[in-house]
Amino acid sequence: MSTINDVSRLAGVSKATVSRVLSGSRGVKEASRLAVLKAVDELNYRPNVIAQSLLSQSTGCIGVICAQDNINQTTAYLYALEKHLSQSQKHLLLRFANTKAGVMSALEELTCGLCDDVLIIGARFPLNINDENVILVDCAESDTPNSIQFDHAFAAETACNFLISQGRRQIALIHPDARGSTDQVLLGYKHALENNFLPFNRNLVFMDDTSSSVALQVLLNNATTLNFNALLVADEQEAQRVIPQLQAFNKSVPGDIMVFSLAGSLHLPGVPKIPAIEYSMDAMAARIVAWLNEKTQSVLGSCVVRGDLIIPEMIKR
Amino acid sequence: MSTINDVSRLAGVSKATVSRVLSGSRGVKEASRLAVLKAVDELNYRPNVIAQSLLSQSTGCIGVICAQDNINQTTAYLYALEKHLSQSQKHLLLRFANTKAGVMSALEELTCGLCDDVLIIGARFPLNINDENVILVDCAESDTPNSIQFDHAFAAETACNFLISQGRRQIALIHPDARGSTDQVLLGYKHALENNFLPFNRNLVFMDDTSSSVALQVLLNNATTLNFNALLVADEQEAQRVIPQLQAFNKSVPGDIMVFSLAGSLHLPGVPKIPAIEYSMDAMAARIVAWLNEKTQSVLGSCVVRGDLIIPEMIKR
DNA sequence: CTGTTAGCGCATTCAT
DNA sequence: ATGAATGCGCTAACAG
């Protein structure tokens, strides 16, 4: 790879002039400008970004640590993020980590000058990070100054109101505690019931660490007394686990029981579509990148994102 | 962020000594070693990797340009690659690109000193790249010196032999030309038929650009005369598109027609499992990273990877 | 054993 | 308008 010295020598000018031409040529004689351009073309020269980074103290690299267990959701994130980052001339440095130790070690490796900022996505474990340049996205903890959260209470409330509007007044809820947003979900759930003058039935709600499969079995064992006709689950992965199980017990979906996902639904042919709250990855990414760009001016604050209610055609009426 | 100067000042030694201590302390007095370590700890100092990169002329960054349209396959790739790369102290710089122009522009941006090497994955369009530091993985073109290809002929042959062993002798094949490996697939298909003394029926094979949906309709319209009982498709995405369509025509899968995917199958609950050829992403990634690490010694050559035959439990007998 | 010096490639002064 | 010099943070070579 040729350097700025090669170009300056070939063009018969100084390094400074070459640099001037390449970065907003202003106050450079046309003749030497052309000479530089010619030399650049001949040598196929491109400035070394590492040297530029050392000087400017910024690399344009954004670390993204994916801590989600739901791998499908991850892809949507990455795709949207990369699109917006590259539009801002930034680079996406990818890392996966399932544990707190893993996240911290990845963070260490990325923040030694390599990355200007780091995004941590979907961590379900608390991690006490207090770094101006680290942004938590959809993470369990909210103490960190820079974080983007989903409004899970709002999602649960919307879900219930929708189900009730569909004549489903016995709504079961399976939402393992591990997801970290359990409290909020319960809040929204209860709120919707209250607003619709419906009683809260403790037996319809499963929020402890028992597997969703076990929870569902309990529900089905008591189906005759509980008589539930709707089921709220945490995400589309849970939904696809739960639906075959319901069908195995001769419960039709959505006929007998309407399953609702509180976070996204799969858009795959062959997979049954269900109503869900979906968070626009594109909007999220746009927001994040906007923050990254304007960081110098406005201080980053916490931010809460609300999802969209998506209803499959076959359910609409 | 503190620099080596801060550390040397605080420890009362020179920069060189600090550097020596941090990178394999050899020939350093214990006293000054401890002083340095203490200063490092106090200042929470970590060497700036960008400065190191400028000196060593290598960043440890590997660019990965994903050109695949099958987004699900991508995640598996990325996950495996990141795992192996981070084990080798390397960083994964992610890019998506759907067009040749997109790939080339991403390549430009990554090869200005930022990335030591670049992987291009799953490009279905020819791109004439002849760069020592660019590796093509599962790309349409094979002229490039550094490339990893899947053995599609082998996959097709294995698939046919399996299906024939299952008593399926009328094997339809839908494999759009856009995938770039069509020739090889046809080769393996024909080879298997020959070896089993079965005739080649041109009407069972669809390899032009017509959509797989149309191809399937043609097949179904002629089902009575063709009487096919197996269907080979390019990948699991195609499979999931095709299966509901077959069922809509009252063809049971795999009862009436066994669908076989030539590249991976979805392992999602609720999605019907089908027999498939699967390529181990982990093995691939291990191989790629091994290349990356030993590049100085052995010249990279082309390499062909064969997939594994995966048969769902319910089909095994 | 350790300090001084030089230089990686570049952009930005400050002179001219 | 342009060239020489400086320094970003670090390591390697050379002296002591």
XYZ file of C-alpha atoms (C1' of nucleotides) in Angstrom:
666
model
C 0.000 0.000 0.000
C 1.351 3.377 -1.002
C 1.561 6.198 1.503
C 1.185 9.935 1.374
C 4.940 10.185 0.955
C 4.833 8.242 -2.298
C 2.124 10.518 -3.618
C 3.891 13.708 -2.624
C 7.103 12.514 -4.245
C 5.396 11.472 -7.468
C 3.358 14.658 -7.651
C 6.364 16.815 -6.821
C 4.654 18.551 -3.919
C 4.805 18.277 -0.162
C 2.776 15.930 2.030
C 0.815 18.879 3.317
C -0.393 19.773 -0.139
C -1.457 16.213 -0.807
C -3.385 16.181 2.428
C -5.003 19.491 1.550
C -6.134 18.262 -1.841
C -7.619 15.096 -0.429
C -9.529 16.710 2.380
C -11.486 19.615 0.962
C -8.947 21.186 -1.311
C -9.043 24.865 -0.517
C -6.308 27.276 -1.387
C -4.413 24.917 -3.639
C -3.154 25.866 -7.085
C -5.082 24.035 -9.781
C -1.888 22.701 -11.334
C -0.669 21.009 -8.179
C -4.179 19.830 -7.396
C -4.262 17.973 -10.686
C -0.751 16.649 -10.169
C -1.787 15.219 -6.827
C -4.958 13.705 -8.204
C -2.988 12.113 -11.006
C -0.451 10.647 -8.632
C -3.220 9.399 -6.356
C -4.867 7.666 -9.274
C -1.637 6.147 -10.540
C -0.630 4.776 -7.180
C -4.191 3.859 -6.297
C -3.555 5.691 -3.073
C -6.056 5.831 -0.255
C -5.338 7.472 3.068
C -4.674 5.033 5.886
C -7.627 5.288 8.210
C -5.626 3.993 11.152
C -3.198 6.880 10.950
C -6.128 9.252 10.654
C -7.729 7.605 13.666
C -4.627 7.988 15.771
C -4.624 11.656 14.992
C -8.325 12.327 15.347
C -8.686 10.019 18.362
C -11.694 8.370 16.832
C -12.078 5.366 14.608
C -15.668 5.496 13.468
C -16.090 2.001 14.855
C -19.128 1.176 16.933
C -18.959 -2.014 18.955
C -22.154 -4.042 19.126
C -22.322 -6.704 21.793
C -25.275 -9.016 21.279
C -26.311 -10.627 24.519
C -29.723 -11.851 23.410
C -30.554 -15.510 23.512
C -33.119 -15.034 20.790
C -30.889 -15.314 17.781
C -33.576 -14.476 15.230
C -34.290 -11.109 16.728
C -30.575 -10.422 16.612
C -30.367 -10.586 12.852
C -33.075 -7.999 12.425
C -31.194 -5.715 14.794
C -27.894 -6.131 13.065
C -29.319 -5.588 9.631
C -31.021 -2.348 10.596
C -28.059 -1.127 12.623
C -25.524 -1.812 9.924
C -27.644 -0.008 7.371
C -27.870 3.149 9.438
C -24.292 3.014 10.686
C -22.775 2.674 7.244
C -24.866 5.595 6.096
C -23.098 7.615 8.775
C -19.680 6.336 7.688
C -19.430 4.211 10.769
C -18.378 0.612 11.151
C -20.149 -2.132 13.060
C -17.893 -4.328 15.155
C -19.785 -7.445 16.160
C -19.540 -9.482 19.327
C -21.697 -12.136 20.928
C -21.790 -12.752 24.678
C -24.167 -14.743 26.862
C -22.854 -13.930 30.311
C -21.964 -10.855 32.268
C -18.312 -11.883 32.286
C -18.461 -12.355 28.543
C -19.965 -8.932 27.986
C -17.438 -7.247 30.250
C -14.477 -8.908 28.607
C -15.782 -8.005 25.151
C -16.255 -4.457 26.364
C -12.660 -4.345 27.585
C -11.350 -5.475 24.232
C -13.398 -2.962 22.308
C -12.749 0.125 24.391
C -8.972 0.290 24.050
C -9.201 2.860 21.317
C -10.802 0.571 18.774
C -14.411 1.626 19.214
C -15.715 5.125 19.766
C -18.887 3.775 21.329
C -20.343 0.420 22.289
C -23.909 -0.847 22.137
C -24.968 -3.696 24.384
C -28.108 -5.372 23.187
C -30.573 -7.571 25.011
C -28.612 -8.449 28.138
C -30.928 -10.239 30.575
C -28.499 -9.934 33.471
C -27.653 -6.779 35.403
C -24.357 -5.166 34.486
C -23.270 -2.070 36.306
C -21.792 -0.014 33.549
C -21.402 3.687 33.885
C -19.565 4.739 30.790
C -20.483 7.731 28.706
C -19.716 5.766 25.554
C -21.716 2.653 26.299
C -25.373 2.464 25.386
C -27.666 -0.244 26.700
C -30.397 -1.370 24.343
C -33.220 -3.560 25.579
C -31.206 -4.604 28.607
C -32.488 -5.756 31.974
C -30.969 -2.878 33.893
C -32.062 0.700 33.658
C -29.734 2.464 36.084
C -27.330 3.349 33.319
C -27.694 6.883 32.027
C -27.604 5.847 28.383
C -30.228 3.250 27.669
C -33.047 2.429 25.356
C -35.877 0.396 26.796
C -38.977 -1.111 25.362
C -42.225 -0.101 26.973
C -43.346 -3.553 28.083
C -46.190 -2.268 30.209
C -47.614 -0.463 27.229
C -47.223 -3.600 25.127
C -49.042 -5.793 27.630
C -51.819 -3.262 28.015
C -52.290 -2.946 24.279
C -52.275 -6.717 23.924
C -54.963 -7.191 26.546
C -57.143 -4.443 25.180
C -56.908 -5.957 21.732
C -57.745 -9.436 22.992
C -60.664 -8.155 25.011
C -61.941 -6.268 21.975
C -61.889 -9.645 20.230
C -64.166 -11.048 22.902
C -61.329 -12.802 24.726
C -61.816 -11.956 28.352
C -59.971 -14.862 29.950
C -56.365 -13.981 29.193
C -53.590 -16.243 30.447
C -50.087 -14.842 30.744
C -46.855 -16.837 30.577
C -43.817 -14.637 31.016
C -40.737 -16.160 32.665
C -38.969 -13.900 35.104
C -35.651 -14.302 33.326
C -36.656 -11.716 30.773
C -36.327 -8.892 33.270
C -39.389 -6.983 32.139
C -41.835 -9.120 34.080
C -42.907 -6.414 36.514
C -43.782 -4.019 33.759
C -45.687 -6.645 31.815
C -47.770 -7.495 34.859
C -48.433 -3.815 35.398
C -49.798 -3.360 31.897
C -51.783 -6.585 32.150
C -53.467 -5.557 35.368
C -54.081 -2.056 34.132
C -55.921 -3.291 31.075
C -58.051 -5.636 33.145
C -58.994 -2.860 35.543
C -59.938 -0.514 32.752
C -62.213 -3.178 31.351
C -63.735 -4.018 34.742
C -62.397 -7.537 34.605
C -61.211 -9.438 37.696
C -57.565 -10.399 38.074
C -57.168 -14.165 38.295
C -53.870 -15.156 39.835
C -54.154 -18.666 38.406
C -53.937 -17.387 34.863
C -50.559 -15.767 35.405
C -47.184 -17.550 35.313
C -44.202 -15.341 35.879
C -41.768 -17.455 37.810
C -38.856 -19.387 36.435
C -40.760 -22.560 35.653
C -40.496 -23.346 31.974
C -43.267 -22.123 29.730
C -43.977 -25.729 28.873
C -44.735 -26.597 32.478
C -46.782 -23.446 32.898
C -48.836 -24.361 29.879
C -49.447 -27.844 31.210
C -50.753 -26.415 34.454
C -53.017 -24.142 32.473
C -54.311 -27.007 30.369
C -54.836 -29.274 33.361
C -57.105 -26.642 34.837
C -58.604 -25.611 31.521
C -62.127 -26.599 32.435
C -62.268 -24.356 35.478
C -60.060 -21.593 34.137
C -61.670 -21.566 30.734
C -59.032 -19.267 29.213
C -59.371 -18.264 25.578
C -56.279 -16.147 25.063
C -52.618 -16.563 25.892
C -49.988 -13.851 26.193
C -46.387 -14.996 25.721
C -43.087 -13.132 25.862
C -41.965 -13.436 22.257
C -42.475 -15.240 18.989
C -40.106 -17.993 20.006
C -42.262 -18.814 23.000
C -45.303 -18.585 20.785
C -44.001 -21.149 18.345
C -43.170 -23.435 21.236
C -46.574 -23.058 22.773
C -48.797 -23.368 19.711
C -47.947 -26.982 18.816
C -48.471 -27.910 22.438
C -51.928 -26.337 22.478
C -52.824 -28.109 19.279
C -51.642 -31.393 20.737
C -54.302 -30.875 23.392
C -56.957 -30.323 20.749
C -57.076 -26.591 21.294
C -57.304 -24.750 17.992
C -55.325 -21.556 17.487
C -56.700 -18.958 17.262
C -60.162 -20.568 17.384
C -60.163 -21.840 20.937
C -57.187 -19.891 22.158
C -55.650 -16.830 20.625
C -51.915 -16.651 21.197
C -50.384 -13.184 21.353
C -46.645 -12.439 21.303
C -45.416 -9.460 23.296
C -42.282 -9.127 21.158
C -42.376 -9.738 17.446
C -43.771 -12.505 15.327
C -42.090 -14.697 12.778
C -42.783 -13.788 9.180
C -41.895 -17.114 7.717
C -43.977 -19.014 5.224
C -45.323 -22.139 6.823
C -45.288 -20.672 10.315
C -48.689 -19.695 11.684
C -49.026 -15.936 11.971
C -50.191 -14.550 15.255
C -51.051 -11.098 16.562
C -48.102 -9.419 18.227
C -46.445 -6.254 19.383
C -43.527 -5.519 17.100
C -40.723 -3.088 17.616
C -39.461 -1.468 14.443
C -35.794 -2.300 14.221
C -35.335 0.327 11.579
C -36.749 3.092 13.742
C -34.657 1.903 16.676
C -31.484 1.869 14.632
C -32.174 5.307 13.229
C -32.629 6.639 16.732
C -29.472 5.039 18.035
C -27.331 6.287 15.191
C -28.761 9.761 15.577
C -27.628 9.673 19.200
C -24.213 8.477 18.215
C -23.803 11.303 15.755
C -25.043 14.151 17.900
C -23.421 12.963 21.065
C -21.203 16.000 21.363
C -24.142 18.355 21.523
C -26.976 16.756 23.408
C -26.450 14.602 26.465
C -27.856 11.158 26.017
C -30.777 10.336 28.222
C -32.848 7.258 28.805
C -35.464 6.622 26.226
C -38.450 4.351 25.994
C -39.721 2.859 22.760
C -43.248 1.663 22.152
C -44.023 -1.115 19.727
C -46.653 -1.463 17.019
C -49.658 -3.727 17.207
C -49.543 -6.146 14.294
C -52.627 -8.164 13.436
C -52.488 -10.886 10.778
C -54.991 -10.580 7.950
C -56.840 -13.748 8.892
C -57.784 -12.358 12.286
C -58.893 -8.919 11.156
C -62.563 -8.482 10.525
C -7.985 7.841 28.629
C -4.482 7.830 30.064
C -1.482 7.216 27.836
C 1.838 5.510 28.218
C 3.337 8.889 29.079
C 1.114 9.235 32.120
C 2.123 5.784 33.292
C 5.843 6.364 32.762
C 5.641 9.655 34.637
C 3.719 8.204 37.562
C 5.945 5.142 37.763
C 9.078 7.216 37.432
C 10.442 5.218 34.512
C 10.666 5.710 30.770
C 8.017 4.850 28.209
C 10.184 2.032 26.935
C 10.213 0.342 30.307
C 6.476 0.604 30.580
C 6.132 -0.957 27.166
C 8.532 -3.713 28.125
C 6.605 -4.553 31.265
C 3.311 -4.699 29.454
C 4.464 -6.848 26.584
C 6.269 -9.821 28.053
C 8.337 -8.195 30.739
C 11.811 -9.514 30.122
C 14.918 -7.992 31.580
C 13.146 -5.535 33.834
C 14.086 -4.943 37.463
C 11.396 -6.252 39.776
C 11.119 -2.907 41.531
C 10.354 -0.928 38.403
C 8.112 -3.709 37.134
C 5.968 -3.343 40.235
C 6.039 0.429 39.989
C 4.754 0.226 36.436
C 2.064 -2.286 37.322
C 0.947 -0.076 40.178
C 0.752 2.982 37.984
C -1.103 1.019 35.321
C -3.635 -0.105 37.871
C -4.065 3.341 39.369
C -4.597 5.033 36.048
C -6.583 2.106 34.682
C -4.272 2.293 31.715
C -4.668 0.101 28.659
C -2.490 0.438 25.583
C -4.172 2.155 22.662
C -4.675 -0.509 20.028
C -4.838 2.049 17.240
C -1.324 3.238 17.974
C -0.198 -0.365 18.108
C -1.923 -1.016 14.813
C -0.232 1.916 13.123
C 3.098 0.493 14.129
C 2.419 -3.157 13.423
C 0.502 -2.401 10.227
C -2.274 -4.729 11.256
C -5.445 -4.145 13.182
C -6.723 -7.642 13.906
C -9.960 -6.626 12.210
C -11.556 -8.984 9.716
C -14.222 -7.503 7.492
C -17.211 -9.716 6.784
C -19.433 -8.676 3.909
C -22.695 -10.607 3.892
C -24.157 -10.722 0.430
C -26.650 -13.512 1.055
C -30.328 -12.929 0.544
C -31.128 -15.695 3.007
C -30.930 -13.733 6.208
C -31.429 -16.713 8.503
C -28.394 -18.541 7.205
C -26.422 -15.359 7.810
C -26.926 -15.411 11.548
C -25.549 -18.904 11.857
C -22.485 -17.821 9.905
C -21.904 -14.745 11.965
C -22.295 -16.533 15.233
C -19.781 -19.216 14.340
C -17.367 -16.765 12.783
C -17.409 -14.365 15.685
C -16.786 -17.188 18.111
C -13.696 -18.384 16.300
C -12.405 -14.931 15.460
C -12.596 -13.669 19.016
C -10.756 -16.774 20.140
C -7.936 -15.655 17.859
C -8.034 -12.118 19.222
C -9.560 -10.860 16.032
C -12.493 -8.543 15.487
C -15.430 -9.026 13.171
C -16.433 -5.964 11.190
C -19.872 -6.518 9.727
C -21.309 -5.287 6.455
C -24.359 -6.198 4.406
C -24.512 -5.757 0.640
C -26.963 -7.045 -1.952
C -25.345 -5.849 -5.139
C -21.949 -5.995 -6.738
C -21.608 -2.226 -6.410
C -22.520 -2.500 -2.757
C -19.941 -5.180 -2.107
C -17.216 -3.275 -3.930
C -17.901 -0.057 -2.088
C -17.917 -1.864 1.254
C -14.649 -3.505 0.275
C -13.142 -0.108 -0.499
C -14.113 1.243 2.869
C -12.732 -1.727 4.740
C -9.396 -2.067 3.001
C -7.948 1.342 3.785
C -5.970 -0.020 6.678
C -8.961 -0.886 8.843
C -9.200 -4.583 8.061
C -6.357 -7.029 7.637
C -8.554 -9.352 5.606
C -12.058 -9.399 4.225
C -14.524 -12.261 3.847
C -17.286 -12.022 1.285
C -20.101 -14.421 1.965
C -22.804 -15.753 -0.303
C -22.550 -13.351 -3.237
C -24.755 -14.634 -6.043
C -23.270 -12.286 -8.628
C -19.820 -12.507 -10.181
C -17.270 -10.112 -8.763
C -13.780 -10.107 -10.188
C -11.685 -9.689 -7.131
C -8.070 -10.665 -7.107
C -6.794 -9.595 -3.750
C -4.592 -11.695 -1.546
C -6.511 -10.520 1.492
C -10.022 -11.177 0.275
C -11.606 -14.577 0.729
C -14.771 -15.602 -1.055
C -17.071 -17.914 0.886
C -19.965 -19.639 -0.837
C -19.863 -17.140 -3.689
C -20.998 -17.639 -7.255
C -17.581 -17.123 -8.752
C -14.672 -19.481 -8.392
C -11.916 -17.756 -10.374
C -10.566 -16.073 -7.268
C -7.557 -17.800 -5.759
C -8.919 -17.649 -2.214
C -12.339 -19.187 -2.044
C -14.380 -21.684 -0.132
C -17.105 -23.438 -2.054
C -19.780 -25.879 -1.083
C -19.828 -29.125 -2.972
C -23.287 -28.778 -4.456
C -22.888 -31.723 -6.793
C -22.075 -33.945 -3.868
C -25.072 -32.591 -1.968
C -27.468 -33.281 -4.822
C -26.081 -36.754 -5.327
C -26.372 -37.601 -1.668
C -29.892 -36.226 -1.579
C -31.008 -38.339 -4.535
C -29.391 -41.469 -3.218
C -31.100 -40.969 0.112
C -34.489 -40.360 -1.484
C -34.115 -43.403 -3.740
C -33.186 -45.496 -0.723
C -36.472 -44.335 0.759
C -38.294 -45.710 -2.241
C -38.700 -42.295 -3.865
C -37.688 -42.780 -7.459
C -39.541 -39.866 -9.040
C -37.522 -36.931 -7.819
C -38.479 -33.431 -8.898
C -35.888 -30.666 -8.703
C -36.593 -26.960 -8.305
C -33.415 -24.914 -8.233
C -33.545 -21.353 -9.614
C -30.565 -20.338 -11.694
C -29.914 -17.279 -9.562
C -28.190 -19.383 -6.959
C -25.161 -19.910 -9.170
C -24.603 -23.537 -8.289
C -27.261 -24.858 -10.631
C -24.858 -26.651 -12.954
C -23.261 -28.569 -10.155
C -26.601 -29.530 -8.653
C -27.790 -30.891 -11.964
C -24.561 -32.839 -12.310
C -25.015 -34.541 -8.960
C -28.678 -35.169 -9.672
C -27.972 -36.856 -12.987
C -25.093 -38.802 -11.563
C -27.236 -40.300 -8.833
C -29.955 -41.248 -11.305
C -27.442 -42.962 -13.565
C -25.919 -44.906 -10.740
C -29.373 -46.151 -9.810
C -30.314 -46.978 -13.385
C -33.116 -44.448 -13.371
C -34.109 -42.412 -16.421
C -33.658 -38.641 -16.463
C -36.975 -36.872 -16.926
C -36.541 -33.335 -18.155
C -40.059 -32.417 -17.020
C -39.176 -32.986 -13.410
C -36.404 -30.396 -13.440
C -36.852 -26.629 -13.096
C -33.674 -24.623 -13.146
C -34.542 -21.423 -14.946
C -35.454 -18.129 -13.378
C -39.173 -18.799 -13.057
C -40.202 -18.555 -9.446
C -40.303 -21.738 -7.450
C -43.994 -21.152 -6.951
C -44.680 -21.261 -10.661
C -42.438 -24.277 -11.070
C -44.366 -26.094 -8.395
C -47.658 -25.265 -10.038
C -46.441 -26.744 -13.292
C -45.381 -29.854 -11.426
C -48.724 -30.146 -9.679
C -50.691 -29.553 -12.868
C -48.910 -32.519 -14.406
C -48.846 -34.527 -11.211
C -50.923 -37.394 -12.583
C -48.573 -38.093 -15.469
C -45.350 -37.149 -13.660
C -46.275 -38.928 -10.485
C -43.367 -37.454 -8.502
C -42.954 -38.424 -4.869
C -39.940 -36.366 -3.852
C -38.912 -32.757 -4.302
C -35.438 -31.300 -4.097
C -35.254 -27.583 -3.305
C -32.326 -25.183 -2.939
C -32.615 -24.337 0.733
C -34.829 -24.395 3.779
C -36.426 -21.109 2.839
C -37.623 -22.578 -0.422
C -38.751 -25.657 1.443
C -40.930 -23.691 3.821
C -42.426 -21.859 0.883
C -43.141 -25.039 -1.007
C -44.555 -27.231 1.748
C -47.707 -25.188 2.469
C -48.353 -25.042 -1.255
C -48.122 -28.812 -1.558
C -50.434 -29.248 1.389
C -52.895 -26.824 -0.167
C -53.096 -29.273 -3.065
C -53.796 -32.140 -0.694
C -50.327 -33.577 -0.980
C -49.066 -34.733 2.385
C -45.447 -34.107 3.350
C -43.560 -36.367 3.617
C -46.279 -38.961 2.997
C -47.067 -38.234 -0.632
C -44.053 -36.086 -1.371
C -40.835 -35.908 0.559
C -39.268 -32.457 0.432
C -35.482 -32.294 0.692
C -33.468 -29.110 1.233
C -30.042 -28.904 -0.389
C -28.852 -26.304 2.113
C -29.866 -26.445 5.734
C -33.179 -26.900 7.467
C -34.892 -24.734 10.014
C -34.715 -25.978 13.558
C -37.650 -24.053 14.867
C -40.438 -25.485 16.952
C -43.627 -25.497 14.962
C -41.851 -25.694 11.637
C -41.983 -29.102 9.989
C -38.593 -30.763 9.952
C -37.348 -32.099 6.650
C -34.327 -34.068 5.537
C -31.527 -31.816 4.338
C -27.876 -31.365 3.604
C -26.414 -29.120 6.253
C -23.087 -27.388 6.241
C -21.505 -27.062 9.644
C -21.013 -23.367 10.226
C -18.705 -24.115 13.086
C -16.397 -26.272 11.001
C -16.420 -23.652 8.244
C -15.560 -20.865 10.627
C -12.777 -22.882 12.214
C -11.305 -23.508 8.789
C -11.525 -19.885 7.746
C -9.939 -18.571 10.909
C -7.164 -21.148 10.639
C -6.429 -19.771 7.174
C -6.445 -16.250 8.462
C -3.967 -17.089 11.178
C -1.507 -19.099 9.136
C -1.678 -16.913 6.095
C 1.959 -15.938 6.282
C 3.131 -19.499 5.972
C 0.874 -21.409 3.650
C -0.600 -19.903 0.523
C -4.355 -19.991 0.536
C -5.911 -22.236 -2.052
C -9.427 -22.978 -3.138
C -11.262 -25.380 -0.938
C -14.455 -27.353 -1.241
C -16.648 -28.221 1.698
C -19.093 -31.102 1.816
C -22.212 -30.979 3.918
C -23.763 -33.498 6.271
C -26.926 -35.455 5.583
C -29.447 -34.680 8.299
C -32.520 -36.853 8.657
C -35.296 -35.947 11.097
C -36.226 -38.592 13.640
C -39.713 -39.045 12.290
C -38.404 -40.154 8.907
C -35.745 -42.532 10.163
C -36.769 -46.132 10.380
C 18.696 -3.225 33.222
C 16.995 1.266 31.308
C 16.603 5.782 28.902
C 16.861 8.157 24.411
C 15.661 8.282 19.682
C 13.226 7.318 15.655
C 9.321 6.407 12.980
C 4.550 4.013 11.757
C 0.930 7.627 8.257
C -1.385 11.420 8.638
C -3.366 16.432 9.387
C -2.419 20.610 11.242
C -0.062 24.347 12.662
C 3.350 28.034 11.528
C 6.197 30.105 8.727
C 7.403 31.574 4.229
C -0.173 28.883 -2.157
C 2.969 25.663 -0.068
C 6.840 23.342 2.611
C 8.878 22.181 7.128
C 7.946 20.889 11.502
C 5.101 18.832 15.200
C 2.710 15.229 17.480
C -1.231 11.512 17.941
C 0.471 6.654 21.244
C 3.187 3.201 20.782
C 7.285 -0.217 20.047
C 11.921 -1.362 18.395
C 16.575 -0.347 17.849
C 20.343 1.552 19.810
C 23.179 3.380 23.539
C 24.528 3.608 27.855
